[in-house]
Short mmCIF file of C-alpha atoms in Angstrom, two decimals:
data_model
loop_
_atom_site.label_atom_id
_atom_site.label_comp_id
_atom_site.label_asym_id
_atom_site.label_seq_id
_atom_site.Cartn_x
_atom_site.Cartn_y
_atom_site.Cartn_z
CA MET A 1 25.32 -1.15 -8.37
CA ASN A 2 22.60 -3.38 -9.79
CA ASN A 3 19.76 -1.58 -11.50
CA VAL A 4 16.51 -1.13 -9.54
CA ILE A 5 13.15 -1.03 -11.33
CA ILE A 6 10.01 0.31 -9.66
CA PHE A 7 6.91 -1.32 -11.14
CA GLY A 8 3.44 -0.02 -10.37
CA GLY A 9 0.93 2.72 -11.02
CA ASP A 10 1.13 6.47 -11.49
CA HIS A 11 0.86 6.89 -7.74
CA TYR A 12 2.62 8.52 -4.81
CA ASN A 13 3.69 4.99 -3.85
CA SER A 14 5.92 4.71 -6.95
CA LEU A 15 6.95 8.34 -6.54
CA GLY A 16 7.93 7.82 -2.89
CA VAL A 17 10.14 4.83 -3.68
CA ALA A 18 11.87 6.77 -6.48
CA ARG A 19 12.56 9.57 -4.00
CA VAL A 20 13.97 7.11 -1.43
CA PHE A 21 16.54 5.86 -3.91
CA GLY A 22 17.16 9.30 -5.38
CA VAL A 23 18.07 11.00 -2.10
CA ASN A 24 20.46 8.10 -1.44
CA GLY A 25 22.30 8.61 -4.72
CA ILE A 26 20.72 5.80 -6.76
CA LYS A 27 18.63 6.67 -9.80
CA PRO A 28 15.92 4.02 -10.31
CA CYS A 29 14.11 3.03 -13.48
CA GLY A 30 10.33 2.95 -13.55
CA ILE A 31 7.63 0.93 -15.29
CA LEU A 32 4.43 2.86 -14.67
CA VAL A 33 0.99 1.57 -15.61
CA VAL A 34 -0.92 4.42 -17.24
CA PRO A 35 -4.16 4.32 -19.28
CA LYS A 36 -3.66 4.83 -23.01
CA GLY A 37 -3.69 8.52 -23.90
CA SER A 38 -2.86 9.65 -20.34
CA GLU A 39 0.93 9.43 -20.56
CA LYS A 40 1.37 13.22 -20.51
CA LEU A 41 -0.69 13.41 -17.30
CA CYS A 42 1.47 10.79 -15.52
CA TYR A 43 2.73 12.91 -12.62
CA ALA A 44 5.05 10.35 -10.98
CA ARG A 45 7.35 10.27 -14.02
CA PHE A 46 8.18 13.95 -13.55
CA SER A 47 10.36 13.26 -10.50
CA LYS A 48 13.94 14.36 -11.04
CA TYR A 49 15.20 11.16 -9.44
CA TRP A 50 14.37 8.75 -12.27
CA LYS A 51 17.08 7.31 -14.49
CA GLN A 52 14.48 6.23 -17.05
CA VAL A 53 10.70 5.67 -17.12
CA TRP A 54 8.58 3.50 -19.38
CA THR A 55 4.78 3.68 -19.41
CA VAL A 56 2.64 0.62 -20.15
CA GLU A 57 -1.12 0.15 -20.45
CA ASN A 58 -1.38 -2.79 -18.04
CA GLU A 59 0.63 -5.03 -15.76
CA GLN A 60 0.90 -7.86 -18.29
CA GLU A 61 2.58 -5.44 -20.69
CA GLY A 62 4.91 -4.52 -17.84
CA ILE A 63 5.93 -8.18 -17.45
CA HIS A 64 6.67 -8.42 -21.17
CA LEU A 65 8.80 -5.29 -20.88
CA LEU A 66 10.73 -6.78 -17.96
CA LEU A 67 11.49 -9.84 -20.09
CA THR A 68 12.94 -7.58 -22.79
CA LEU A 69 14.97 -5.55 -20.28
CA LYS A 70 16.76 -8.56 -18.78
CA THR A 71 20.54 -8.31 -18.57
CA SER A 72 23.42 -10.56 -17.53
CA GLU A 73 23.50 -8.74 -14.19
CA LYS A 74 20.43 -9.40 -12.02
CA GLN A 75 18.29 -6.33 -11.48
CA VAL A 76 15.98 -5.64 -8.53
CA VAL A 77 12.24 -5.09 -9.02
CA ILE A 78 10.07 -3.36 -6.40
CA PRO A 79 6.30 -3.60 -7.01
CA THR A 80 4.19 -0.68 -5.78
CA SER A 81 0.72 -2.02 -6.58
CA ASP A 82 -1.18 -5.22 -5.88
CA LYS A 83 -1.66 -5.93 -9.58
CA ALA A 84 2.05 -5.50 -10.28
CA GLU A 85 2.92 -7.87 -7.41
CA THR A 86 0.32 -10.39 -8.61
CA GLU A 87 1.79 -10.49 -12.12
CA ILE A 88 5.36 -10.71 -10.79
CA ASP A 89 4.39 -13.60 -8.52
CA LYS A 90 2.62 -15.43 -11.37
CA ASN A 91 5.76 -15.12 -13.51
CA LEU A 92 8.37 -15.84 -10.85
CA SER A 93 9.88 -18.77 -12.75
CA SER A 94 10.42 -16.81 -15.97
CA LEU A 95 11.64 -13.64 -14.23
CA GLY A 96 13.60 -15.16 -11.36
CA ASN A 97 16.80 -15.84 -13.31
CA TYR A 98 17.13 -12.18 -14.25
CA TYR A 99 15.61 -10.25 -11.36
CA TYR A 100 15.57 -10.18 -7.58
CA LEU A 101 11.87 -10.22 -6.69
CA PRO A 102 9.63 -10.32 -3.60
CA ASN A 103 8.60 -13.91 -2.96
CA ILE A 104 7.66 -16.60 -0.45
CA ASN A 105 10.29 -19.35 -0.40
CA ASP A 106 11.06 -18.70 -4.10
CA THR A 107 7.72 -20.38 -4.90
CA GLU A 108 5.66 -19.14 -7.83
CA SER A 109 2.14 -17.92 -6.92
CA ALA A 110 2.74 -18.37 -3.16
CA VAL A 111 2.25 -14.64 -2.55
CA GLN A 112 -0.79 -14.61 -4.80
CA ILE A 113 -2.46 -17.24 -2.63
CA LEU A 114 -2.04 -15.08 0.48
CA MET A 115 -3.24 -11.98 -1.36
CA ASN A 116 -6.63 -13.72 -1.32
CA LYS A 117 -8.00 -12.23 1.89
CA PHE A 118 -9.88 -15.39 2.84
CA GLU A 119 -6.71 -17.49 2.56
CA GLN A 120 -4.85 -14.74 4.40
CA ASN A 121 -7.40 -14.88 7.19
CA LYS A 122 -6.97 -18.67 7.53
CA TRP A 123 -3.19 -18.30 7.53
CA ALA A 124 -3.34 -15.56 10.18
CA ASN A 125 -5.51 -17.68 12.46
CA LYS A 126 -3.17 -20.64 11.96
CA ILE A 127 -0.17 -18.66 13.22
CA GLY A 128 -2.09 -17.23 16.16
CA LEU A 129 -3.13 -13.75 15.00
CA LYS A 130 -6.51 -12.29 15.91
CA THR A 131 -8.77 -11.49 12.94
CA ALA A 132 -12.41 -10.81 12.07
CA LYS A 133 -14.71 -13.69 11.06
CA THR A 134 -14.56 -13.94 7.28
CA TRP A 135 -16.55 -15.55 4.46
CA ILE A 136 -16.12 -15.73 0.69
CA HIS A 137 -19.47 -15.30 -1.02
CA ALA A 138 -20.13 -16.15 -4.69
CA LEU A 139 -22.66 -13.59 -5.89
CA ASP A 140 -24.83 -16.29 -7.49
CA ALA A 141 -25.01 -18.39 -4.29
CA PRO A 142 -27.18 -18.20 -1.13
CA LEU A 143 -25.83 -16.08 1.70
CA PRO A 144 -23.87 -17.81 4.49
CA GLU A 145 -26.23 -18.84 7.27
CA ASN A 146 -24.09 -17.62 10.18
CA LEU A 147 -23.57 -14.04 9.02
CA THR A 148 -23.53 -11.35 11.69
CA PHE A 149 -24.34 -7.64 11.31
CA PRO A 150 -22.95 -5.15 10.82
CA CYS A 151 -20.50 -6.56 8.25
CA ILE A 152 -18.02 -5.24 5.71
CA LEU A 153 -17.87 -6.13 2.02
CA LYS A 154 -14.54 -5.94 0.20
CA PRO A 155 -12.83 -7.50 -2.85
CA VAL A 156 -11.47 -11.00 -2.17
CA ALA A 157 -8.09 -9.76 -3.40
CA SER A 158 -7.07 -6.17 -4.02
CA SER A 159 -6.30 -7.06 -7.63
CA GLU A 160 -9.90 -8.30 -8.12
CA GLY A 161 -11.67 -5.06 -7.40
CA ASP A 162 -11.60 -1.46 -6.29
CA LYS A 163 -11.03 -0.29 -2.74
CA ARG A 164 -13.78 2.28 -3.31
CA ASP A 165 -16.27 -0.60 -3.42
CA ILE A 166 -15.65 -1.47 0.24
CA CYS A 167 -18.85 -0.82 2.18
CA LYS A 168 -20.50 -1.44 5.53
CA CYS A 169 -23.86 -3.22 5.73
CA SER A 170 -25.95 -2.81 8.87
CA ASN A 171 -28.69 -5.30 7.99
CA THR A 172 -29.86 -7.83 5.38
CA GLN A 173 -31.48 -5.18 3.18
CA ASP A 174 -28.24 -3.15 3.08
CA LEU A 175 -26.39 -6.33 2.16
CA HIS A 176 -28.74 -7.22 -0.71
CA ASN A 177 -28.54 -3.66 -2.08
CA ALA A 178 -24.74 -3.71 -1.92
CA LEU A 179 -24.54 -7.12 -3.62
CA ASP A 180 -26.83 -5.92 -6.43
CA ASN A 181 -24.50 -2.96 -6.95
CA LEU A 182 -21.47 -5.26 -7.08
CA ARG A 183 -23.15 -7.54 -9.62
CA GLN A 184 -23.64 -4.51 -11.87
CA LYS A 185 -19.89 -3.90 -11.57
CA GLN A 186 -19.26 -7.46 -12.79
CA TYR A 187 -18.07 -8.86 -9.47
CA LYS A 188 -18.36 -12.66 -9.30
CA ARG A 189 -17.49 -13.04 -5.63
CA ILE A 190 -16.93 -10.86 -2.58
CA LEU A 191 -15.39 -11.11 0.86
CA ILE A 192 -17.82 -10.63 3.75
CA GLN A 193 -16.15 -9.79 7.02
CA GLU A 194 -17.41 -9.31 10.54
CA PHE A 195 -17.44 -5.59 11.38
CA LEU A 196 -15.08 -4.97 14.29
CA GLN A 197 -15.67 -1.91 16.43
CA LYS A 198 -12.10 -0.67 16.48
CA ASP A 199 -10.66 1.85 18.90
CA TYR A 200 -8.36 2.96 16.11
CA GLU A 201 -6.49 1.63 13.08
CA MET A 202 -2.74 1.35 12.67
CA GLU A 203 -0.41 1.08 9.71
CA LEU A 204 2.67 -1.14 9.94
CA TRP A 205 5.04 -1.02 7.01
CA GLY A 206 8.65 -1.67 6.08
CA CYS A 207 10.52 -4.57 4.54
CA ILE A 208 11.32 -8.19 5.33
CA PRO A 209 15.02 -8.68 4.46
CA LYS A 210 16.18 -12.01 3.09
CA ASN A 211 19.58 -12.06 4.79
CA SER A 212 19.56 -9.57 7.66
CA LYS A 213 17.80 -10.62 10.86
CA LYS A 214 16.84 -7.03 11.67
CA ILE A 215 13.47 -5.91 10.23
CA PRO A 216 13.17 -2.16 9.53
CA TYR A 217 9.63 -0.90 10.00
CA LEU A 218 7.44 2.08 10.85
CA LEU A 219 4.19 2.07 12.83
CA SER A 220 1.57 4.79 12.89
CA LYS A 221 -1.93 5.47 14.19
CA HIS A 222 -4.59 6.57 11.70
CA LEU A 223 -5.95 10.00 12.57
CA ARG A 224 -8.03 10.37 9.41
CA GLU A 225 -8.89 8.21 6.40
CA TRP A 226 -10.34 9.07 3.00
CA PRO A 227 -12.91 7.99 2.01
CA VAL A 228 -14.09 7.92 5.62
CA VAL A 229 -15.48 4.37 5.19
CA GLY A 230 -13.11 1.85 3.63
CA GLY A 231 -10.53 4.46 2.70
CA SER A 232 -6.78 4.79 3.08
CA VAL A 233 -5.00 6.71 5.79
CA SER A 234 -4.66 10.39 4.89
CA CYS A 235 -3.18 11.70 8.15
CA HIS A 236 -1.32 9.65 10.74
CA GLN A 237 0.98 9.89 13.74
CA PHE A 238 3.85 7.59 14.64
CA LEU A 239 3.40 5.28 17.63
CA LEU A 240 6.06 4.73 20.28
CA ASP A 241 4.07 2.50 22.65
CA ALA A 242 6.43 -0.35 23.62
CA GLU A 243 3.76 -3.07 23.90
CA ILE A 244 2.18 -2.27 20.53
CA ARG A 245 5.59 -2.18 18.89
CA LYS A 246 6.46 -5.53 20.48
CA GLU A 247 3.32 -7.13 19.01
CA SER A 248 3.99 -5.48 15.64
CA GLU A 249 7.50 -6.92 15.58
CA ARG A 250 6.10 -10.35 16.44
CA ILE A 251 3.80 -10.16 13.41
CA LEU A 252 6.66 -9.13 11.13
CA TYR A 253 8.88 -11.97 12.30
CA LEU A 254 6.04 -14.48 11.85
CA ILE A 255 5.79 -13.32 8.23
CA LYS A 256 9.57 -13.60 7.83
CA ASP A 257 9.50 -17.10 9.32
CA ASN A 258 6.81 -17.98 6.76
CA GLY A 259 9.45 -17.39 4.06
CA TYR A 260 8.48 -13.97 2.70
CA THR A 261 11.03 -11.39 1.60
CA GLY A 262 10.11 -8.01 0.15
CA ASN A 263 8.48 -4.73 1.13
CA ILE A 264 5.27 -5.03 3.13
CA ASP A 265 2.23 -3.07 4.26
CA ILE A 266 0.03 -4.28 7.13
CA GLU A 267 -3.25 -2.88 8.45
CA LEU A 268 -3.91 -3.45 12.16
CA PHE A 269 -6.85 -2.67 14.45
CA MET A 270 -6.65 -1.85 18.14
CA ILE A 271 -9.73 -3.32 19.84
CA GLN A 272 -10.11 -3.11 23.62
CA GLY A 273 -6.36 -3.17 24.14
CA GLU A 274 -5.67 -6.04 21.73
CA VAL A 275 -4.11 -5.93 18.27
CA TYR A 276 -6.10 -7.51 15.43
CA LEU A 277 -4.79 -8.13 11.91
CA ASN A 278 -6.96 -6.59 9.22
CA GLU A 279 -4.92 -7.07 6.07
CA VAL A 280 -1.42 -7.80 4.75
CA ASN A 281 -0.30 -6.32 1.42
CA PHE A 282 2.78 -8.04 0.03
CA ARG A 283 4.16 -5.00 -1.77
CA ASN A 284 5.50 -1.57 -0.97
CA SER A 285 3.29 0.63 1.19
CA GLY A 286 1.72 3.83 -0.10
CA ASP A 287 2.90 5.33 3.20
CA VAL A 288 6.50 5.21 1.99
CA TYR A 289 6.44 9.03 1.92
CA ALA A 290 6.46 8.98 5.74
CA CYS A 291 9.93 7.39 6.02
CA PHE A 292 12.01 10.46 5.19
CA HIS A 293 12.06 12.48 8.41
CA ASN A 294 13.19 9.50 10.48
CA LYS A 295 15.43 8.28 7.62
CA VAL A 296 14.17 4.69 7.79
CA PHE A 297 14.83 4.04 4.10
CA TYR A 298 13.51 0.49 4.12
CA PRO A 299 13.17 0.09 0.28
CA LEU A 300 16.90 0.84 0.06
CA ILE A 301 17.61 -1.63 2.87
CA TRP A 302 15.73 -4.41 1.08
CA TYR A 303 17.50 -3.60 -2.19
CA LEU A 304 20.97 -3.75 -0.61
CA ASP A 305 20.15 -6.80 1.51
CA ILE A 306 18.86 -8.84 -1.44
CA LEU A 307 22.13 -8.04 -3.23
CA GLY A 308 24.05 -9.45 -0.25
CA GLU A 309 25.34 -6.08 0.95
CA ASP A 310 25.87 -5.27 4.64
CA VAL A 311 22.95 -3.16 5.90
CA SER A 312 23.88 -3.12 9.59
CA THR A 313 24.98 0.52 9.49
CA LEU A 314 21.74 1.77 7.92
CA ASN A 315 19.10 3.24 10.20
CA SER A 316 16.15 0.90 10.83
CA GLU A 317 14.67 2.58 13.92
CA TYR A 318 12.40 5.58 14.39
CA SER A 319 12.02 7.60 17.57
CA ASP A 320 10.06 10.73 16.65
CA LYS A 321 6.29 10.77 17.31
CA TYR A 322 5.38 13.09 14.46
CA TYR A 323 2.59 13.57 11.93
CA ALA A 324 2.66 12.53 8.27
CA MET A 325 0.04 13.42 5.70
CA ASN A 326 -1.22 12.76 2.19
CA GLU A 327 -1.98 16.44 2.01
CA ILE A 328 -4.04 16.57 -1.19
CA THR A 329 -6.27 13.65 -0.18
CA ASP A 330 -6.59 14.83 3.41
CA PHE A 331 -7.75 18.27 2.28
CA LYS A 332 -10.94 16.55 1.08
CA GLN A 333 -11.81 16.28 4.79
CA VAL A 334 -12.03 20.09 4.83
CA LEU A 335 -14.10 20.18 1.65
CA ALA A 336 -16.45 17.59 3.18
CA LYS A 337 -16.64 19.72 6.35
CA ASN A 338 -15.35 16.86 8.51
CA ILE A 339 -12.70 19.17 9.92
CA SER A 340 -12.28 22.94 9.94
CA LEU A 341 -9.61 24.62 7.82
CA LYS A 342 -8.06 25.98 11.01
CA GLU A 343 -7.76 22.55 12.62
CA TRP A 344 -6.50 21.00 9.40
CA SER A 345 -3.87 23.73 9.10
CA HIS A 346 -2.63 22.84 12.59
CA TYR A 347 -1.91 19.29 11.42
CA LEU A 348 -0.43 20.53 8.16
CA PHE A 349 2.13 22.77 9.87
CA ASN A 350 3.07 20.04 12.34
CA CYS A 351 3.67 17.37 9.68
CA LYS A 352 7.20 16.31 8.83
CA ASP A 353 6.50 14.15 5.78
CA PHE A 354 4.07 14.58 2.87
CA ALA A 355 2.94 12.42 -0.02
CA PHE A 356 3.39 15.16 -2.61
CA TYR A 357 5.28 18.11 -1.14
CA PHE A 358 9.02 17.43 -1.34
CA SER A 359 11.17 20.54 -1.33
CA SER A 360 13.84 19.11 -3.65
CA ASP A 361 11.38 17.46 -6.06
CA MET A 362 8.28 19.60 -6.54
CA LYS A 363 7.48 19.00 -10.21
CA PRO A 364 5.32 15.85 -9.62
CA ALA A 365 3.13 17.77 -7.13
CA ILE A 366 2.73 20.68 -9.56
CA VAL A 367 1.79 18.34 -12.42
CA TYR A 368 -0.69 16.49 -10.18
CA ILE A 369 -2.41 19.72 -9.11
CA LEU A 370 -2.56 20.92 -12.73
CA ARG A 371 -4.12 17.57 -13.65
CA ILE A 372 -6.83 18.09 -11.00
CA ILE A 373 -7.54 21.59 -12.31
CA GLN A 374 -7.69 20.33 -15.89
CA ARG A 375 -10.21 17.62 -14.96
CA LYS A 376 -12.35 20.07 -12.98
CA LEU A 377 -12.41 22.50 -15.91
CA GLY A 378 -13.21 19.64 -18.29
CA ARG A 379 -16.24 18.68 -16.21
CA LEU A 380 -17.28 22.32 -15.89
CA PHE A 381 -17.22 22.93 -19.63
CA GLY A 382 -18.36 19.45 -20.60
CA LYS A 383 -15.10 18.33 -22.16
#
């Protein structure tokens, strides 16, 4: 079989994809972006499922490595971070002869355009999806005149900033304070978005095959997020509601009809019985760890489909309404006293999939926990 290379950060996203291939008898290679001097603390590389792992200091170095790893047989690359996908998309013409890559109509930088959340918002409205009102604001320009409060500030593209900088502003003073803080962090522009009072948030993820008409996906309801404001889902439950799934499938097929192929991660809001699009990430979802119990191995399906293999016999449906958890992140809810240890334990023991715990591949979790302990001790003793 053609080689598969997972390209992204030292993250449970990369780890989860490696485990998907590993349990299906395919050992992937990995290009993991790790700060210089931190290679020994890179927990994802300790998975037993890797064939080989290279560490690089940044995504540009990863692209250079891909160009040196090219072979006569086309390999498959799966990005697991926004920055990795951005660099792949910018270099589609130079990589495309040697690798199967996520793309929109085989057009260089087409994905990158839609990774800009303002452009994404315009595209979503054009194809009939409900979204929040959105503005791009240059930090050296006057504020838009028709702003409404409360509003949310977030990076224009995930690759331009840090998700931890997402914040809610209730009034003009909050907004000015937040913008001053962003200027200090060297932001040049920011996305301002109408704050939608959501009933709850949903995660829709899977892959958009190039050849197969069937789209494998999973859909869950956020139960908890960390950080509480602007964070990622830390505990979720799968949704079986037929109407919500129908709308989710419509969104996926609209994206397929737009020419995209690759893994995908979509954030949705439920507001007064209607589904709103919050964000589309054109790369593998960090929630990949939640695909194991139901055996919807969508990264494998995309890999086989892009190679022209028949995927009709592979499972692409889920039917179990169970819990999944990023257990280490979600435990911060207990430490913050947002939930009692007893209640949290109830969720823990009813979860079927975890970001770190994996009975046949525990070394990454052990290394990650040891890394946390090492950092805590370093802060305690000033090292």
